[in-house]
PDB file of C-alpha atoms in Angstrom:
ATOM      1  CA  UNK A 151       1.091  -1.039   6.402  1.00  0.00           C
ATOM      2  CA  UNK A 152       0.061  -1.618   9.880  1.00  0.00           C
ATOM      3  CA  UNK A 153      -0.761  -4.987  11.395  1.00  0.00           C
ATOM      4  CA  UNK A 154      -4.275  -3.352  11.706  1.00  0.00           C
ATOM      5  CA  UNK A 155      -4.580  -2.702   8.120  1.00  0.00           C
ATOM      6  CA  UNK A 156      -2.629  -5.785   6.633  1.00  0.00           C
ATOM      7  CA  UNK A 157      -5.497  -7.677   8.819  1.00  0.00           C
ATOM      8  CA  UNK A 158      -8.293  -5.182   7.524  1.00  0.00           C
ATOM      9  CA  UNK A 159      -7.178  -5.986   3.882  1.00  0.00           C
ATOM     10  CA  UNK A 160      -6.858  -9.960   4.469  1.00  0.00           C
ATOM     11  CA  UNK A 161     -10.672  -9.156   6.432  1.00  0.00           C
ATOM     12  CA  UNK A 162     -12.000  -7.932   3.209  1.00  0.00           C
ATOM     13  CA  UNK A 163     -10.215 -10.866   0.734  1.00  0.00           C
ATOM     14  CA  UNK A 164     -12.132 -13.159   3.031  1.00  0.00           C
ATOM     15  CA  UNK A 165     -15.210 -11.230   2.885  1.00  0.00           C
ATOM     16  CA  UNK A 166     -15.205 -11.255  -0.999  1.00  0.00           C
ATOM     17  CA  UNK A 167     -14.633 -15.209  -0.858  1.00  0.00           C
ATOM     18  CA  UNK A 168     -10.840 -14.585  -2.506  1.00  0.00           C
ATOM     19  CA  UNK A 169      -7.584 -14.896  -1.247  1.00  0.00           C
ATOM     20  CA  UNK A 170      -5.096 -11.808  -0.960  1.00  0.00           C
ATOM     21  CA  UNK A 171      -3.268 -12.663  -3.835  1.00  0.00           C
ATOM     22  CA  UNK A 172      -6.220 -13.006  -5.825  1.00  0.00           C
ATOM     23  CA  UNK A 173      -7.068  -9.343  -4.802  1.00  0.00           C
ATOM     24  CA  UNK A 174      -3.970  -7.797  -5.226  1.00  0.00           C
ATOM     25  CA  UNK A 175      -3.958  -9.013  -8.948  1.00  0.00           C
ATOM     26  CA  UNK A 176      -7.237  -8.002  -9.593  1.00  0.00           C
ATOM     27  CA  UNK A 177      -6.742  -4.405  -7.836  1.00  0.00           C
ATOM     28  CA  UNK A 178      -3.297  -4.206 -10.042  1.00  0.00           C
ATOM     29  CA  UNK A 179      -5.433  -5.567 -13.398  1.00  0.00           C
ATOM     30  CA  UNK A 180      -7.754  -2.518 -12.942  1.00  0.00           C
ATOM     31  CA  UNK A 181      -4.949  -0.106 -12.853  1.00  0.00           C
ATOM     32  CA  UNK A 182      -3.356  -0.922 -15.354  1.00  0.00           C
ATOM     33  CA  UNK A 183      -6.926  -0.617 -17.480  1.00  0.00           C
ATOM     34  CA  UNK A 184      -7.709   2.520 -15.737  1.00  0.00           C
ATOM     35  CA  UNK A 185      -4.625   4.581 -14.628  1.00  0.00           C
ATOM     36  CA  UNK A 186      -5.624   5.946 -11.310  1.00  0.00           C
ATOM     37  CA  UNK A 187      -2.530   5.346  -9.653  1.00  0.00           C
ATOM     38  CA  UNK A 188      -1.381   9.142 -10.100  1.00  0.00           C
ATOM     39  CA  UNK A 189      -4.840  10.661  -9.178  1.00  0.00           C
ATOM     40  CA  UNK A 190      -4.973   8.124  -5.916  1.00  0.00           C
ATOM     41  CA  UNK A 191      -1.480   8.831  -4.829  1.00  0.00           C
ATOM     42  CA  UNK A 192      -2.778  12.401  -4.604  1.00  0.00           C
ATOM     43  CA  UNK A 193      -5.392  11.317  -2.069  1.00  0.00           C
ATOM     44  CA  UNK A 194      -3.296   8.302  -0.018  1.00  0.00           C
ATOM     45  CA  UNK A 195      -0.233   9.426   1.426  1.00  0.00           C
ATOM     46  CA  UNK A 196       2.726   6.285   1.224  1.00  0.00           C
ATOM     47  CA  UNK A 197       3.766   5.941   4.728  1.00  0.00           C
ATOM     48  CA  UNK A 198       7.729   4.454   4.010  1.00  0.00           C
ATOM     49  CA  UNK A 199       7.726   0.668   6.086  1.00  0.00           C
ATOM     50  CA  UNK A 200       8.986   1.609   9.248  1.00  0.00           C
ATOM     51  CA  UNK A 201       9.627  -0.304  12.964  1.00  0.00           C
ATOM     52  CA  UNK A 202       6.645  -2.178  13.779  1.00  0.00           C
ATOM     53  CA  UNK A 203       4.968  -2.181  10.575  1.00  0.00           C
ATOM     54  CA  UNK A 204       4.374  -4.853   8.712  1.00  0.00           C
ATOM     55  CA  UNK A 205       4.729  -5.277   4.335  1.00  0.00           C
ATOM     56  CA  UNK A 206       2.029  -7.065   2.341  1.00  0.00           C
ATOM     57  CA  UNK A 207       3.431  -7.943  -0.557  1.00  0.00           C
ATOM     58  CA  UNK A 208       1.710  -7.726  -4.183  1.00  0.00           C
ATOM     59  CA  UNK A 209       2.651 -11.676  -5.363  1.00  0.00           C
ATOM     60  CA  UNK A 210       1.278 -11.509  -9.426  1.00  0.00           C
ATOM     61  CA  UNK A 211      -0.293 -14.229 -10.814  1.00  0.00           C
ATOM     62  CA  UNK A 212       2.152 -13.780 -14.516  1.00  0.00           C
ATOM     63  CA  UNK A 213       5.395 -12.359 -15.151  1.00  0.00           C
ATOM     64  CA  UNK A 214       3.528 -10.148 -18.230  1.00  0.00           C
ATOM     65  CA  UNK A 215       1.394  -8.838 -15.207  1.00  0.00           C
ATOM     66  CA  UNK A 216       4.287  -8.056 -12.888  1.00  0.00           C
ATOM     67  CA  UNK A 217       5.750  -6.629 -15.457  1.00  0.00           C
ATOM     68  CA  UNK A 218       3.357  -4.479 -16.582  1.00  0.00           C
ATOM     69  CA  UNK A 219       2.716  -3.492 -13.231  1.00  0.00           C
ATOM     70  CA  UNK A 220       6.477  -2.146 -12.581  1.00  0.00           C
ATOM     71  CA  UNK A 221       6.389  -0.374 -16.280  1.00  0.00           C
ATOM     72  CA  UNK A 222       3.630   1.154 -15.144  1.00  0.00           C
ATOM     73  CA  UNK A 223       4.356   2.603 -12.108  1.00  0.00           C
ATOM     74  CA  UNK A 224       7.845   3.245 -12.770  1.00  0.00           C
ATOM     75  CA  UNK A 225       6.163   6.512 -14.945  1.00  0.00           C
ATOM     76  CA  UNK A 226       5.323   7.796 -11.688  1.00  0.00           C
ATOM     77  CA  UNK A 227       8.694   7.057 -10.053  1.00  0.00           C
ATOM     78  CA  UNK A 228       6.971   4.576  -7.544  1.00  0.00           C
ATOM     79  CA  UNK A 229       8.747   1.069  -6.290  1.00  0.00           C
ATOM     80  CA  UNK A 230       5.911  -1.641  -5.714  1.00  0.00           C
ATOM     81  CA  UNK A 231       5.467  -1.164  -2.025  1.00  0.00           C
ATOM     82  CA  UNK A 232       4.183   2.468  -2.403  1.00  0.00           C
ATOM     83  CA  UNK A 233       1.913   1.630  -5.335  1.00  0.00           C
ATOM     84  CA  UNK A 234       0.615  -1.568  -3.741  1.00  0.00           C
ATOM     85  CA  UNK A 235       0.026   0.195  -0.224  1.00  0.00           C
ATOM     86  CA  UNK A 236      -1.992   2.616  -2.232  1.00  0.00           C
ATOM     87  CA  UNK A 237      -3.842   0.243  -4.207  1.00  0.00           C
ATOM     88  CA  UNK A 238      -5.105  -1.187  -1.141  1.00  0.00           C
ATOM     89  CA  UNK A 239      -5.462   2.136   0.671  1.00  0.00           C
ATOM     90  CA  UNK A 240      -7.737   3.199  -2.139  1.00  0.00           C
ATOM     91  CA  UNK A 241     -10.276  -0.565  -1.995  1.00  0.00           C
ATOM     92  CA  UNK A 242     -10.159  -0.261   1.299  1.00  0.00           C
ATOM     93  CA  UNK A 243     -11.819   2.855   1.703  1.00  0.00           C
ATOM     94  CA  UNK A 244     -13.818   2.562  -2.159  1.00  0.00           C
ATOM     95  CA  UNK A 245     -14.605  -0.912  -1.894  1.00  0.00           C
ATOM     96  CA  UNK A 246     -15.112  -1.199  -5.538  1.00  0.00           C
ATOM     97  CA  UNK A 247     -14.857  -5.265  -5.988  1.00  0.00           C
ATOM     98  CA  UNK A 248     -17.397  -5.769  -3.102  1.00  0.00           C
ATOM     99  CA  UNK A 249     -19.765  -3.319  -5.287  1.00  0.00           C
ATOM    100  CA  UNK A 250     -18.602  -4.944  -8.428  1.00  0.00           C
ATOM    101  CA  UNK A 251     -19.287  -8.690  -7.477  1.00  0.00           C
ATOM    102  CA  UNK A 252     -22.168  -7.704  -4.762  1.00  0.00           C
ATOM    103  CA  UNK A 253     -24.013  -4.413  -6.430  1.00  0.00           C
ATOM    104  CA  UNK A 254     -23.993  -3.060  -3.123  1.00  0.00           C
ATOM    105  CA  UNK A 255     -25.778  -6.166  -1.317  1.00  0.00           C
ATOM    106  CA  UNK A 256     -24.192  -8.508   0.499  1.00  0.00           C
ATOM    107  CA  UNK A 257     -27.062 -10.960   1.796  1.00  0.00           C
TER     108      UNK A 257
END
């Protein structure tokens, strides 16, 4: 991720009143209730951590959740940066917490 969108993402946690880690685990909770991961992947394309750019780690609350998450995305042959880099990709740009917790109205 770059340092542009690892401050975009920690941006938006703030904006939502939560910290990162909070948002990560609630962004992993709703894939593993609603599968998207394989449809998303589709539609973000996993740059591989190169020179210059900088890893956000996905820190889960639980071990049950962590390991749940890498069941899950080991169907899809995925390590935990790729499916957490498109996790966030895929809030970024949907911003469904903010919609969730503000229907659309942030006052």
């Amino acid at each position: 991720m770059s340092a542009e969108e690892a401050t975009n993402l920690s941006s938006y946690a703030e904006n939502l009143g939560v910290k990162r880690s909070v948002l990560v685990s609630l962004l992993v909770l709703r894939e593993l209730n609603c599968h998207r991961l394989a449809w998303l992947r589709t539609k973000h394309r996993y740059a591989a951590l190169k020179k210059g750019r900088e890893r956000v780690t996905a820190r889960l609350s639980t071990m049950s959740l962590k390991d749940s998450f890498a069941v899950h995305i080991s169907k899809f042959g995925m390590g935990s940066d790729e499916a957490a880099w498109i996790l966030f990709q895929a809030e970024l740009s949907e911003k469904w917490l903010e919609k969730s917790l503000f229907d659309g109205n942030q006052d």
